[in-house]
PDB file of C-alpha atoms in Angstrom:
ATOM      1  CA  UNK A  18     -18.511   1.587  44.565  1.00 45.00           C
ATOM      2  CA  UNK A  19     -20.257   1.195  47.557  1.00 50.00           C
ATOM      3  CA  UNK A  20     -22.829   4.512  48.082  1.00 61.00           C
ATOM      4  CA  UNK A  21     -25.551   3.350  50.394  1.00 68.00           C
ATOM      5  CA  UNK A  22     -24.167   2.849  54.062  1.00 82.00           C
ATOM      6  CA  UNK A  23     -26.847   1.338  56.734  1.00 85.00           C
ATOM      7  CA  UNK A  24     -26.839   2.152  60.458  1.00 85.00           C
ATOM      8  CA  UNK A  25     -26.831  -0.152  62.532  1.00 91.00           C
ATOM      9  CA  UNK A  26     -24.806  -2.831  61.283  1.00 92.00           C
ATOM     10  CA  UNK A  27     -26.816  -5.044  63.913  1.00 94.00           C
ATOM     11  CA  UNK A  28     -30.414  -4.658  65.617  1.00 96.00           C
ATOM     12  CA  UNK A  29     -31.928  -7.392  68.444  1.00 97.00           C
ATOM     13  CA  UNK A  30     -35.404  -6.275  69.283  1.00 97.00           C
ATOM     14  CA  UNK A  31     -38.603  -7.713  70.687  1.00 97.00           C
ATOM     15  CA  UNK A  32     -41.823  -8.875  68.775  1.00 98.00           C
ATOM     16  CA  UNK A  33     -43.994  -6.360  68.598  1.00 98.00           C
ATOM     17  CA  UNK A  34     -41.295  -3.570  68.652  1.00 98.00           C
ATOM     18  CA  UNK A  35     -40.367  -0.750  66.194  1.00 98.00           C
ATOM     19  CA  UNK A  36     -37.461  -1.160  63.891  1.00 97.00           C
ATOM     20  CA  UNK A  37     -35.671   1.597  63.033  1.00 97.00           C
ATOM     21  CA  UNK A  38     -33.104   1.352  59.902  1.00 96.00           C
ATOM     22  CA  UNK A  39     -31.001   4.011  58.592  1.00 96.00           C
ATOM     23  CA  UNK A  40     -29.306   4.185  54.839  1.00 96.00           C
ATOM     24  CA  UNK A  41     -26.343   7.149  54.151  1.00 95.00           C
ATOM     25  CA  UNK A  42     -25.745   8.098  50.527  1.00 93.00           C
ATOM     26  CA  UNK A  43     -22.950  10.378  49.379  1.00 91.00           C
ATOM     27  CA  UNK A  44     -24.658  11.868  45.556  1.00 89.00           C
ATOM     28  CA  UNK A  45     -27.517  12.983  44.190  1.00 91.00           C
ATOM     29  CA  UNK A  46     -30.003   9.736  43.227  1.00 92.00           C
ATOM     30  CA  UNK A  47     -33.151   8.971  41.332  1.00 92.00           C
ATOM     31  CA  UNK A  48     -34.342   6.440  43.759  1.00 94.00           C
ATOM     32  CA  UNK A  49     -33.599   4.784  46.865  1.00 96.00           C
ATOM     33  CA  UNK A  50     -35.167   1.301  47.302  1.00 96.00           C
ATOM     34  CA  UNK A  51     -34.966  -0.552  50.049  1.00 97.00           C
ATOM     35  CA  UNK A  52     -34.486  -4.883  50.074  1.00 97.00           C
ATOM     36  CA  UNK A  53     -34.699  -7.775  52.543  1.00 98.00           C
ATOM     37  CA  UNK A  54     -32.945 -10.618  52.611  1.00 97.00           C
ATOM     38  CA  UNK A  55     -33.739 -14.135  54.560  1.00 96.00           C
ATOM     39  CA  UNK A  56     -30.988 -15.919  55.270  1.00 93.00           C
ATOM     40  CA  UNK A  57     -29.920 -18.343  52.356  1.00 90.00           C
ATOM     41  CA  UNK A  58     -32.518 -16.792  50.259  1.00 93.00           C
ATOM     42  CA  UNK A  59     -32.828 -14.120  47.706  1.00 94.00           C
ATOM     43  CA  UNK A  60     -33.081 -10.405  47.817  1.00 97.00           C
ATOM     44  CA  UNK A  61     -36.813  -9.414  48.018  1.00 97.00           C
ATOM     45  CA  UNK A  62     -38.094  -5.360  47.013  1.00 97.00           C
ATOM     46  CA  UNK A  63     -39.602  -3.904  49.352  1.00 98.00           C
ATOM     47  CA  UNK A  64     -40.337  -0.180  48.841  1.00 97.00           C
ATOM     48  CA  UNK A  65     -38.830   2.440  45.959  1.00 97.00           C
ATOM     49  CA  UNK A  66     -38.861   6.258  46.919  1.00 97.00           C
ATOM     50  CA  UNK A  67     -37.995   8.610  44.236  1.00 96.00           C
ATOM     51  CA  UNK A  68     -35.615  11.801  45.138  1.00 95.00           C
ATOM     52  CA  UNK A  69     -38.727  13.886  44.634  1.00 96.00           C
ATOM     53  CA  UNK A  70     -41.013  12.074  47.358  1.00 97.00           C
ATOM     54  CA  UNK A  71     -40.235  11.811  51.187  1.00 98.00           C
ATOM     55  CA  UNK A  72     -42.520   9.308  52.555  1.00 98.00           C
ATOM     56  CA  UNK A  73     -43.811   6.090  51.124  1.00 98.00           C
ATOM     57  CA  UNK A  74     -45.680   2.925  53.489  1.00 97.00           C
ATOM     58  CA  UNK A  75     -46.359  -0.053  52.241  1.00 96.00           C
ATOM     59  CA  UNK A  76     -48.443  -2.256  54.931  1.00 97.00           C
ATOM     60  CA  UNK A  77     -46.596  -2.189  58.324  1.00 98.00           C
ATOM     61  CA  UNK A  78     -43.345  -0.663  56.570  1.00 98.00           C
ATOM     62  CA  UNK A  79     -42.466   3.126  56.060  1.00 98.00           C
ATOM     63  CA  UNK A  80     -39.621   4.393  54.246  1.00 98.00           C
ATOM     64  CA  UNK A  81     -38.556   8.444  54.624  1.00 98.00           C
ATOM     65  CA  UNK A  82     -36.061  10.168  52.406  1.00 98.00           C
ATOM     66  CA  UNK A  83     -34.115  12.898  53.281  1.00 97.00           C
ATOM     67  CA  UNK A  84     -32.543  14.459  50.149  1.00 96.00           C
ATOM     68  CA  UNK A  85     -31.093  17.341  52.008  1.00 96.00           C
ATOM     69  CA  UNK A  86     -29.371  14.827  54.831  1.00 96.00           C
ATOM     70  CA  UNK A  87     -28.719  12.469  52.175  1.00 95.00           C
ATOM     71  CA  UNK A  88     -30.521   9.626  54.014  1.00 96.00           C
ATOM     72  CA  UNK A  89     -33.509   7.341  54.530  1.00 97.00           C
ATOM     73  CA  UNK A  90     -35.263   5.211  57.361  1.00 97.00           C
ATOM     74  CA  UNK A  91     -36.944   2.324  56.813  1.00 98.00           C
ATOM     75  CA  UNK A  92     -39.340   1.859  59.919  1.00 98.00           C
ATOM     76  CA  UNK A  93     -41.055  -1.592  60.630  1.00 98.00           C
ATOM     77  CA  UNK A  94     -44.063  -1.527  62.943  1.00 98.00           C
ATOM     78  CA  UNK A  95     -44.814  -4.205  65.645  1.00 98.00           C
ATOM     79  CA  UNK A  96     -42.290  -6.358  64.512  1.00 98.00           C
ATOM     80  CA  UNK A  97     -42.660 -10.015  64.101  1.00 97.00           C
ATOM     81  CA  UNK A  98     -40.498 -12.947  64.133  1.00 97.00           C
ATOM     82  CA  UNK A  99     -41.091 -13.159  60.315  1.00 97.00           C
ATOM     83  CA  UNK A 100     -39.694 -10.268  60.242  1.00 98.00           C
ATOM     84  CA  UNK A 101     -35.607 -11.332  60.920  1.00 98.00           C
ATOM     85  CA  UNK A 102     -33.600 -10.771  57.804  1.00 97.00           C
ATOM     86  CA  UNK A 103     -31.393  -8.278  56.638  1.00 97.00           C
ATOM     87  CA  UNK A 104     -32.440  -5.237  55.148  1.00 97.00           C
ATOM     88  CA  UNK A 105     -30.369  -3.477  52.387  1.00 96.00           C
ATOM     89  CA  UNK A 106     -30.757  -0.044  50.961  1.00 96.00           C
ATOM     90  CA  UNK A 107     -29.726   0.186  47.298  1.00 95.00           C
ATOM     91  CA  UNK A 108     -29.484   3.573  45.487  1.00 94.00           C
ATOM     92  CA  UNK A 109     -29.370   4.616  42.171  1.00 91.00           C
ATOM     93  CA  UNK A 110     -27.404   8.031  40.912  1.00 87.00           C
ATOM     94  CA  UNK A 111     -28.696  10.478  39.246  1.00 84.00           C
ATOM     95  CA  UNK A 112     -25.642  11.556  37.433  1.00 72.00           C
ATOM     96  CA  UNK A 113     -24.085   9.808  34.218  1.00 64.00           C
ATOM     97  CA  UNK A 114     -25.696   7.148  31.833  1.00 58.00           C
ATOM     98  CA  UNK A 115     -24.661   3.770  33.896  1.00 60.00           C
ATOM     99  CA  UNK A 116     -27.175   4.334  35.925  1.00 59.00           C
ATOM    100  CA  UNK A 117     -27.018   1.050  37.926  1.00 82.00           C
ATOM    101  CA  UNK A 118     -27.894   0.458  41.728  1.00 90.00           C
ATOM    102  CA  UNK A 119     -25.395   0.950  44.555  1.00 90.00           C
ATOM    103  CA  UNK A 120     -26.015  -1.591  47.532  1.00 92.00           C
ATOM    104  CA  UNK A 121     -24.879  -0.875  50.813  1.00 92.00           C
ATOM    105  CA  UNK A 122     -24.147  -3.983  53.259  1.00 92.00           C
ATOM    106  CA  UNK A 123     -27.271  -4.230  54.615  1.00 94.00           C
ATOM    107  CA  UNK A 124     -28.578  -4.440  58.575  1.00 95.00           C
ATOM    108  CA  UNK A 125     -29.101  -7.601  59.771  1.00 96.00           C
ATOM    109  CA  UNK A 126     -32.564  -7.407  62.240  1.00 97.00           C
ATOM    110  CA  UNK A 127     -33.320 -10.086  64.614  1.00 97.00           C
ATOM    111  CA  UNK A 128     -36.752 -10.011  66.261  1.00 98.00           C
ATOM    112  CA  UNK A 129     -36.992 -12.000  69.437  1.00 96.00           C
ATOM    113  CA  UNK A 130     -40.228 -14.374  70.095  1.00 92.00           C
TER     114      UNK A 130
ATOM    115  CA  UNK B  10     -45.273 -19.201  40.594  1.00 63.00           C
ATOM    116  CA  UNK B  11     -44.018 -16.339  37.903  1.00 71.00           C
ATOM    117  CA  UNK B  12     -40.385 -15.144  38.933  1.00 95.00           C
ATOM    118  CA  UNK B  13     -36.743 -15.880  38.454  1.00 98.00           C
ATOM    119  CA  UNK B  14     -35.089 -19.482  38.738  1.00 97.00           C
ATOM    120  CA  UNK B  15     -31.728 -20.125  39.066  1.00 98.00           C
ATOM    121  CA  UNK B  16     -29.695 -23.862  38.608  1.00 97.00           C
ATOM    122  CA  UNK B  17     -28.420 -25.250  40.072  1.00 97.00           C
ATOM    123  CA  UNK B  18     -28.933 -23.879  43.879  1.00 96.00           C
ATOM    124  CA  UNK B  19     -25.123 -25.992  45.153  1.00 97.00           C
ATOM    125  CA  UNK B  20     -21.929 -26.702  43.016  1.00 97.00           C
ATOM    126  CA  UNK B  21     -18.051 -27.694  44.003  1.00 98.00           C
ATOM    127  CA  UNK B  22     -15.840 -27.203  41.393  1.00 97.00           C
ATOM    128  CA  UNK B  23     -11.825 -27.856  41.271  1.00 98.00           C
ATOM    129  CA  UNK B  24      -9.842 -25.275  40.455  1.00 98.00           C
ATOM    130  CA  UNK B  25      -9.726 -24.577  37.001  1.00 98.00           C
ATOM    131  CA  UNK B  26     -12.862 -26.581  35.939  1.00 98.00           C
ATOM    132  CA  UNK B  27     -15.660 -24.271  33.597  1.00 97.00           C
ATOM    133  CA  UNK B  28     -19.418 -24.310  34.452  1.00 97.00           C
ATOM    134  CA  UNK B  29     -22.603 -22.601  33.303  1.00 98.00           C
ATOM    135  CA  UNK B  30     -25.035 -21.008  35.506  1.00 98.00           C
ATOM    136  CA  UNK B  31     -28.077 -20.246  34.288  1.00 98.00           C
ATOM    137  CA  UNK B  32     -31.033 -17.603  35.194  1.00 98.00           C
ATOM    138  CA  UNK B  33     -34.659 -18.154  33.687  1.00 98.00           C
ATOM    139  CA  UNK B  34     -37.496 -15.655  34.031  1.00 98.00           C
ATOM    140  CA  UNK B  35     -40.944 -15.719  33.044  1.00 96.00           C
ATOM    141  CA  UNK B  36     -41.864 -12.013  33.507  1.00 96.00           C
ATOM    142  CA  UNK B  37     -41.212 -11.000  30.165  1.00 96.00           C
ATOM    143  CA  UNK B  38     -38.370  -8.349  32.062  1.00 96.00           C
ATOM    144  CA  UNK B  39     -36.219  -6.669  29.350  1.00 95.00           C
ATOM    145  CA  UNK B  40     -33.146  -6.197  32.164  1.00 95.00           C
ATOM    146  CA  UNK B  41     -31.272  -8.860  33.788  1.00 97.00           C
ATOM    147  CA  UNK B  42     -28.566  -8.868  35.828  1.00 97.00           C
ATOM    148  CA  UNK B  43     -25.872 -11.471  37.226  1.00 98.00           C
ATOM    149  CA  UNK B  44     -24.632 -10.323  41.345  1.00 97.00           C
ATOM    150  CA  UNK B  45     -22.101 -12.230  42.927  1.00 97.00           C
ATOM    151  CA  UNK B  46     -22.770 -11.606  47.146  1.00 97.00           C
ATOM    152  CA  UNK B  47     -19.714 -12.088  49.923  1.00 95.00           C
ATOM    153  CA  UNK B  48     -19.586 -11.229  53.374  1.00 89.00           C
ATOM    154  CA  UNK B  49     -17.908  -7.744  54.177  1.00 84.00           C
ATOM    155  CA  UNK B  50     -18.844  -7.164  50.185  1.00 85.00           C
ATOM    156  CA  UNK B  51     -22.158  -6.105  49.853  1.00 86.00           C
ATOM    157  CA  UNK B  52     -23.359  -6.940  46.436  1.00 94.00           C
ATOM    158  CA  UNK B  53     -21.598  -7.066  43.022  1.00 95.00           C
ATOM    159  CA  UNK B  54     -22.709  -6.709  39.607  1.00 95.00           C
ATOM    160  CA  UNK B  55     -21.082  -9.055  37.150  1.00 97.00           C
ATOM    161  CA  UNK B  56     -22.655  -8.141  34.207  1.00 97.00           C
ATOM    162  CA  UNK B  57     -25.530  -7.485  32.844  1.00 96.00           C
ATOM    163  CA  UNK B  58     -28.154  -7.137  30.053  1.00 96.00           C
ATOM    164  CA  UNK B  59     -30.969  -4.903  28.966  1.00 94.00           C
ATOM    165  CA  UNK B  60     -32.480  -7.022  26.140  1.00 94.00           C
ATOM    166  CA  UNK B  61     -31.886  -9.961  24.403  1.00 96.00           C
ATOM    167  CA  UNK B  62     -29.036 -10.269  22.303  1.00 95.00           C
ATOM    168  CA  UNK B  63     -27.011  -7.923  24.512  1.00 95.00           C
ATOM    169  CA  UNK B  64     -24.777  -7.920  27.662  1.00 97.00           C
ATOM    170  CA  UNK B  65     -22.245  -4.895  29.277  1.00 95.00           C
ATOM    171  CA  UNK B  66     -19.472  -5.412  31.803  1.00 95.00           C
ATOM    172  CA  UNK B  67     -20.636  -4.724  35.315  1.00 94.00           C
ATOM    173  CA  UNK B  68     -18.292  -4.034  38.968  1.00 92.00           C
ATOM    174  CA  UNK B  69     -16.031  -7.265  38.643  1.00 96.00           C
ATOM    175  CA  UNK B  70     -16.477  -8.801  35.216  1.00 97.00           C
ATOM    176  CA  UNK B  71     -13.616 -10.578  34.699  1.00 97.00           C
ATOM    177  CA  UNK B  72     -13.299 -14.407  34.801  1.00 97.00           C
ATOM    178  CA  UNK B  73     -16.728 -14.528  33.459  1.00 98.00           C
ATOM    179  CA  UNK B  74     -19.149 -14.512  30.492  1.00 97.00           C
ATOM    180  CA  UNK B  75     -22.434 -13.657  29.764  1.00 98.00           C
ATOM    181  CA  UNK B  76     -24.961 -14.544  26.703  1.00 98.00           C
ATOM    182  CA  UNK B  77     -28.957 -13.590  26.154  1.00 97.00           C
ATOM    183  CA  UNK B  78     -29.461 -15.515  23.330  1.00 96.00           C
ATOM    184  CA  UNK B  79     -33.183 -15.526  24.334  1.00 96.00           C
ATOM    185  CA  UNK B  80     -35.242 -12.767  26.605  1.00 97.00           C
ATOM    186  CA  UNK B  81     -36.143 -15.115  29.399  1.00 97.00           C
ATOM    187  CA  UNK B  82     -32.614 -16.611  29.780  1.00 98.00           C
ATOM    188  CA  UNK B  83     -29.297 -15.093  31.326  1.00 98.00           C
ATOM    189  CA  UNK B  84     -26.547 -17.759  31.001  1.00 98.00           C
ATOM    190  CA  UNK B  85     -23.405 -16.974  33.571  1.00 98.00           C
ATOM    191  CA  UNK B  86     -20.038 -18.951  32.736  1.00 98.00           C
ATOM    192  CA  UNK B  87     -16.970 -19.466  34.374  1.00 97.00           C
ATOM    193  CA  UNK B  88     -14.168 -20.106  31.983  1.00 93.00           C
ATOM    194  CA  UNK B  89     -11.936 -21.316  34.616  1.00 97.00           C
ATOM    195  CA  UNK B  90     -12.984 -21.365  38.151  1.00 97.00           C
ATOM    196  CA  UNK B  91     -10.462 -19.930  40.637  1.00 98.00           C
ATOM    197  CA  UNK B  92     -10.825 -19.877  44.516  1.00 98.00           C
ATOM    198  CA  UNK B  93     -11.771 -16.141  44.609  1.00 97.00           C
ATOM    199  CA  UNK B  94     -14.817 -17.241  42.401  1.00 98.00           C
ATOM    200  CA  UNK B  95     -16.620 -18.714  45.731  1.00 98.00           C
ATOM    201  CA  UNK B  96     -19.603 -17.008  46.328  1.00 98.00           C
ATOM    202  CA  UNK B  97     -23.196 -17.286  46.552  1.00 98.00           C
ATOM    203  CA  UNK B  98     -24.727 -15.775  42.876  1.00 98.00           C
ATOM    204  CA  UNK B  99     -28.001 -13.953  42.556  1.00 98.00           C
ATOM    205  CA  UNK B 100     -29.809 -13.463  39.532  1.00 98.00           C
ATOM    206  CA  UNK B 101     -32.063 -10.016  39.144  1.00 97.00           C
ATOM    207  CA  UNK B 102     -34.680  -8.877  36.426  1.00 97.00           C
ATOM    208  CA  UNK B 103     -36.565  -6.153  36.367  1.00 95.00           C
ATOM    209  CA  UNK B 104     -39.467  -4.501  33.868  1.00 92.00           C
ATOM    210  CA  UNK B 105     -37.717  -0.963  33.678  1.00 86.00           C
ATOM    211  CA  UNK B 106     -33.792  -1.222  34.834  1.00 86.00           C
ATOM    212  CA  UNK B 107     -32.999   0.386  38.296  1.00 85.00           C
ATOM    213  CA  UNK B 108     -36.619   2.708  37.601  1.00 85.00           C
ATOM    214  CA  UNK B 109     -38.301  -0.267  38.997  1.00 87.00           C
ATOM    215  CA  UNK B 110     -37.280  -2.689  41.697  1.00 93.00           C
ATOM    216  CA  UNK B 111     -35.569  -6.153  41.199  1.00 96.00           C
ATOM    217  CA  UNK B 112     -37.180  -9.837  41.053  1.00 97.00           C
ATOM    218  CA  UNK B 113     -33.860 -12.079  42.764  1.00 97.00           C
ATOM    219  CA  UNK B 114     -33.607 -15.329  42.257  1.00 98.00           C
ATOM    220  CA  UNK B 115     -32.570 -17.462  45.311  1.00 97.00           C
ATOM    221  CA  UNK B 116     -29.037 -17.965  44.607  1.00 97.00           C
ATOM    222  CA  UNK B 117     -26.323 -20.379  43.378  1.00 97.00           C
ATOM    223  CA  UNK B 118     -23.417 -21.558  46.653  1.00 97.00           C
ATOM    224  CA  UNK B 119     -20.912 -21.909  44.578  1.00 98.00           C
ATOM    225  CA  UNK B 120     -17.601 -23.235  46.183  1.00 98.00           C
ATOM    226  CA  UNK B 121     -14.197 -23.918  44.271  1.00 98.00           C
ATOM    227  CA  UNK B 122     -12.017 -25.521  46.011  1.00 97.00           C
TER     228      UNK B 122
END
Protein backbone atom coordinates (compact mmCIF):
# COMPACT_ATOMS: atom_id res chain seq x y z
CA UNK A 1 0.00 0.00 0.00
CA UNK A 2 2.88 1.91 -0.48
CA UNK A 3 1.76 5.76 -1.81
CA UNK A 4 4.62 8.03 -0.92
CA UNK A 5 7.76 7.30 -3.20
CA UNK A 6 11.10 9.44 -2.28
CA UNK A 7 13.72 10.52 -4.84
CA UNK A 8 16.71 9.85 -4.35
CA UNK A 9 16.94 6.62 -2.81
CA UNK A 10 20.56 7.85 -1.70
CA UNK A 11 22.15 11.48 -1.14
CA UNK A 12 26.17 12.08 -0.02
CA UNK A 13 26.64 15.76 0.44
CA UNK A 14 28.95 18.15 2.24
CA UNK A 15 28.38 20.05 5.62
CA UNK A 16 27.08 23.05 5.02
CA UNK A 17 25.28 22.00 1.75
CA UNK A 18 21.58 22.02 0.66
CA UNK A 19 19.58 18.87 0.77
CA UNK A 20 17.14 18.42 -1.55
CA UNK A 21 14.41 15.48 -0.96
CA UNK A 22 11.62 14.63 -3.12
CA UNK A 23 8.24 12.52 -2.06
CA UNK A 24 5.69 11.18 -5.18
CA UNK A 25 2.11 10.40 -4.19
CA UNK A 26 -0.42 8.80 -6.52
CA UNK A 27 -4.20 10.24 -4.68
CA UNK A 28 -5.62 12.97 -3.34
CA UNK A 29 -4.33 13.46 0.63
CA UNK A 30 -5.12 15.48 3.69
CA UNK A 31 -1.58 15.81 4.73
CA UNK A 32 1.82 15.00 3.86
CA UNK A 33 4.29 14.84 6.80
CA UNK A 34 7.56 14.34 6.52
CA UNK A 35 9.93 11.94 9.28
CA UNK A 36 13.60 11.27 10.07
CA UNK A 37 15.03 8.46 11.16
CA UNK A 38 18.68 7.90 12.94
CA UNK A 39 19.95 4.83 12.47
CA UNK A 40 18.77 2.24 15.19
CA UNK A 41 16.48 4.80 16.49
CA UNK A 42 12.92 5.81 16.15
CA UNK A 43 10.98 7.76 13.64
CA UNK A 44 11.02 11.49 14.65
CA UNK A 45 8.08 14.27 12.99
CA UNK A 46 9.37 16.69 11.46
CA UNK A 47 6.96 18.94 9.51
CA UNK A 48 2.96 18.29 8.50
CA UNK A 49 1.64 20.25 5.36
CA UNK A 50 -1.98 20.07 4.74
CA UNK A 51 -3.27 19.64 0.89
CA UNK A 52 -4.50 23.20 1.22
CA UNK A 53 -0.99 24.87 2.13
CA UNK A 54 2.22 24.81 -0.11
CA UNK A 55 5.00 25.90 2.01
CA UNK A 56 5.75 25.27 5.63
CA UNK A 57 9.67 25.89 7.46
CA UNK A 58 10.37 24.88 10.52
CA UNK A 59 14.05 26.19 11.63
CA UNK A 60 16.60 25.26 8.87
CA UNK A 61 13.94 22.81 7.18
CA UNK A 62 11.31 23.69 4.40
CA UNK A 63 8.79 21.45 3.11
CA UNK A 64 6.74 22.46 -0.42
CA UNK A 65 3.67 20.66 -1.64
CA UNK A 66 2.66 20.39 -4.94
CA UNK A 67 -0.97 19.15 -5.11
CA UNK A 68 -1.20 19.57 -8.81
CA UNK A 69 2.33 17.46 -9.40
CA UNK A 70 1.38 15.30 -6.66
CA UNK A 71 4.67 15.91 -4.80
CA UNK A 72 6.70 17.56 -2.05
CA UNK A 73 10.42 18.64 -1.23
CA UNK A 74 11.76 18.67 1.88
CA UNK A 75 14.84 21.13 1.70
CA UNK A 76 17.54 21.17 4.55
CA UNK A 77 19.75 24.25 4.72
CA UNK A 78 23.55 24.19 5.50
CA UNK A 79 23.53 20.79 6.38
CA UNK A 80 25.26 19.36 9.31
CA UNK A 81 26.67 16.14 10.28
CA UNK A 82 23.71 15.83 12.75
CA UNK A 83 21.89 15.93 10.11
CA UNK A 84 22.58 12.02 8.51
CA UNK A 85 19.47 9.95 8.81
CA UNK A 86 16.88 8.95 6.64
CA UNK A 87 14.08 10.97 5.83
CA UNK A 88 10.59 9.46 5.08
CA UNK A 89 7.55 11.10 3.65
CA UNK A 90 4.29 9.61 4.94
CA UNK A 91 0.89 10.61 3.44
CA UNK A 92 -2.43 10.36 4.43
CA UNK A 93 -5.59 9.98 1.79
CA UNK A 94 -8.17 11.90 1.60
CA UNK A 95 -10.61 9.40 0.34
CA UNK A 96 -12.46 6.64 2.52
CA UNK A 97 -12.77 6.36 6.42
CA UNK A 98 -9.31 4.30 7.16
CA UNK A 99 -7.67 7.13 6.90
CA UNK A 100 -4.21 5.87 8.03
CA UNK A 101 -0.65 7.08 6.84
CA UNK A 102 1.12 5.68 3.78
CA UNK A 103 5.05 5.62 4.25
CA UNK A 104 7.23 5.59 1.46
CA UNK A 105 10.89 3.99 1.95
CA UNK A 106 12.50 6.85 2.91
CA UNK A 107 16.02 8.64 1.58
CA UNK A 108 18.82 7.87 3.38
CA UNK A 109 21.14 11.44 3.61
CA UNK A 110 24.67 11.32 4.57
CA UNK A 111 26.37 14.64 5.30
CA UNK A 112 30.12 14.54 5.10
CA UNK A 113 32.34 16.39 7.96
CA UNK B 1 11.29 12.92 29.49
CA UNK B 2 7.34 12.63 28.33
CA UNK B 3 7.11 10.23 25.20
CA UNK B 4 6.72 6.64 24.20
CA UNK B 5 8.77 3.60 25.75
CA UNK B 6 9.02 0.45 24.39
CA UNK B 7 10.48 -3.11 26.24
CA UNK B 8 12.32 -4.58 25.81
CA UNK B 9 14.75 -2.78 23.07
CA UNK B 10 16.54 -6.81 22.01
CA UNK B 11 14.82 -10.31 22.10
CA UNK B 12 15.75 -13.95 20.38
CA UNK B 13 13.07 -16.14 20.36
CA UNK B 14 12.88 -19.94 18.94
CA UNK B 15 10.56 -20.64 16.62
CA UNK B 16 7.31 -21.07 17.93
CA UNK B 17 7.90 -19.48 21.40
CA UNK B 18 5.00 -16.43 22.40
CA UNK B 19 6.15 -13.03 23.79
CA UNK B 20 4.61 -9.70 24.76
CA UNK B 21 5.82 -6.44 23.66
CA UNK B 22 4.73 -3.68 25.25
CA UNK B 23 4.35 0.27 24.37
CA UNK B 24 3.82 2.88 27.31
CA UNK B 25 3.03 6.55 26.77
CA UNK B 26 2.64 9.32 29.01
CA UNK B 27 1.07 11.91 26.64
CA UNK B 28 -2.32 11.17 27.40
CA UNK B 29 -2.55 10.29 23.18
CA UNK B 30 -5.96 8.67 22.42
CA UNK B 31 -4.25 6.76 19.10
CA UNK B 32 -1.64 4.22 19.17
CA UNK B 33 -0.26 2.26 16.78
CA UNK B 34 2.03 -1.01 16.54
CA UNK B 35 4.65 -0.77 12.94
CA UNK B 36 6.73 -3.54 12.19
CA UNK B 37 9.93 -1.87 9.83
CA UNK B 38 12.14 -4.21 7.21
CA UNK B 39 14.50 -3.27 4.71
CA UNK B 40 13.03 -2.97 1.05
CA UNK B 41 9.53 -2.66 3.23
CA UNK B 42 9.04 0.64 4.28
CA UNK B 43 6.82 0.65 7.26
CA UNK B 44 3.88 -1.59 8.32
CA UNK B 45 0.99 -1.11 10.43
CA UNK B 46 0.09 -4.07 12.58
CA UNK B 47 -2.67 -2.85 14.28
CA UNK B 48 -3.83 -0.31 15.94
CA UNK B 49 -6.03 1.59 18.46
CA UNK B 50 -7.85 4.86 18.86
CA UNK B 51 -8.83 4.65 22.56
CA UNK B 52 -8.69 2.46 25.24
CA UNK B 53 -10.57 -0.56 25.20
CA UNK B 54 -10.28 -0.82 21.41
CA UNK B 55 -7.94 -2.15 18.65
CA UNK B 56 -8.58 -2.65 14.46
CA UNK B 57 -6.52 -4.81 12.13
CA UNK B 58 -3.88 -2.82 10.34
CA UNK B 59 -1.52 -3.84 6.78
CA UNK B 60 -0.24 -7.35 8.10
CA UNK B 61 -2.16 -8.32 11.21
CA UNK B 62 -1.92 -11.71 11.33
CA UNK B 63 0.25 -13.73 13.78
CA UNK B 64 -0.40 -11.06 16.24
CA UNK B 65 -2.58 -9.52 18.98
CA UNK B 66 -3.29 -6.42 20.37
CA UNK B 67 -5.03 -5.21 23.84
CA UNK B 68 -5.56 -1.41 25.41
CA UNK B 69 -6.77 -2.40 28.49
CA UNK B 70 -5.51 1.02 29.77
CA UNK B 71 -4.94 4.50 27.64
CA UNK B 72 -1.24 4.74 28.21
CA UNK B 73 -0.49 1.06 27.34
CA UNK B 74 -0.43 -0.82 23.85
CA UNK B 75 0.47 -4.49 24.54
CA UNK B 76 1.80 -6.37 21.11
CA UNK B 77 1.83 -10.36 21.29
CA UNK B 78 3.12 -12.94 19.29
CA UNK B 79 1.19 -16.13 19.65
CA UNK B 80 3.78 -18.12 18.01
CA UNK B 81 6.84 -16.55 16.66
CA UNK B 82 7.81 -17.61 13.12
CA UNK B 83 11.01 -16.53 11.19
CA UNK B 84 9.12 -13.98 9.01
CA UNK B 85 8.26 -12.26 12.42
CA UNK B 86 12.02 -10.74 12.54
CA UNK B 87 11.90 -7.25 12.48
CA UNK B 88 12.65 -4.22 14.30
CA UNK B 89 8.95 -2.90 15.95
CA UNK B 90 8.04 0.72 16.44
CA UNK B 91 5.48 1.93 18.59
CA UNK B 92 3.50 5.40 17.50
CA UNK B 93 0.93 7.67 19.43
CA UNK B 94 -0.42 10.55 18.48
CA UNK B 95 -3.07 13.35 20.07
CA UNK B 96 -5.39 13.42 16.88
CA UNK B 97 -4.74 10.11 14.54
CA UNK B 98 -2.87 10.82 11.19
CA UNK B 99 -4.32 14.90 11.71
CA UNK B 100 -1.33 15.26 13.84
CA UNK B 101 2.12 13.78 13.58
CA UNK B 102 3.45 10.61 15.42
CA UNK B 103 5.55 10.29 18.83
CA UNK B 104 7.83 6.70 17.87
CA UNK B 105 9.19 4.89 20.27
CA UNK B 106 12.78 3.60 19.62
CA UNK B 107 12.08 0.17 18.63
CA UNK B 108 12.10 -3.53 19.65
CA UNK B 109 15.13 -5.97 17.31
CA UNK B 110 13.33 -8.70 17.45
CA UNK B 111 15.02 -11.87 15.91
CA UNK B 112 13.44 -15.51 15.76
CA UNK B 113 15.51 -17.80 14.88
Amino acid sequence: SQQGEEDPQALSIQEGENATMNCSYKTSINNLQWYRQNSGRGLVHLILIRSNEREKHSGRLRVTLDTSKKSSSLLITASRAADTASYFCATVPRAGNNRKLIWGLGTSLAVNP
Amino acid sequence: NAGVTQTPKFRVLKTGQSMTLLCAQDMNHEYMYWYRQDPGMGLRLIHYSVGEGTTAKGEVPDGYNVSRLKKQNFLLGLESAAPSQTSVYFCASSSQGELYGYTFGSGTRLTVV
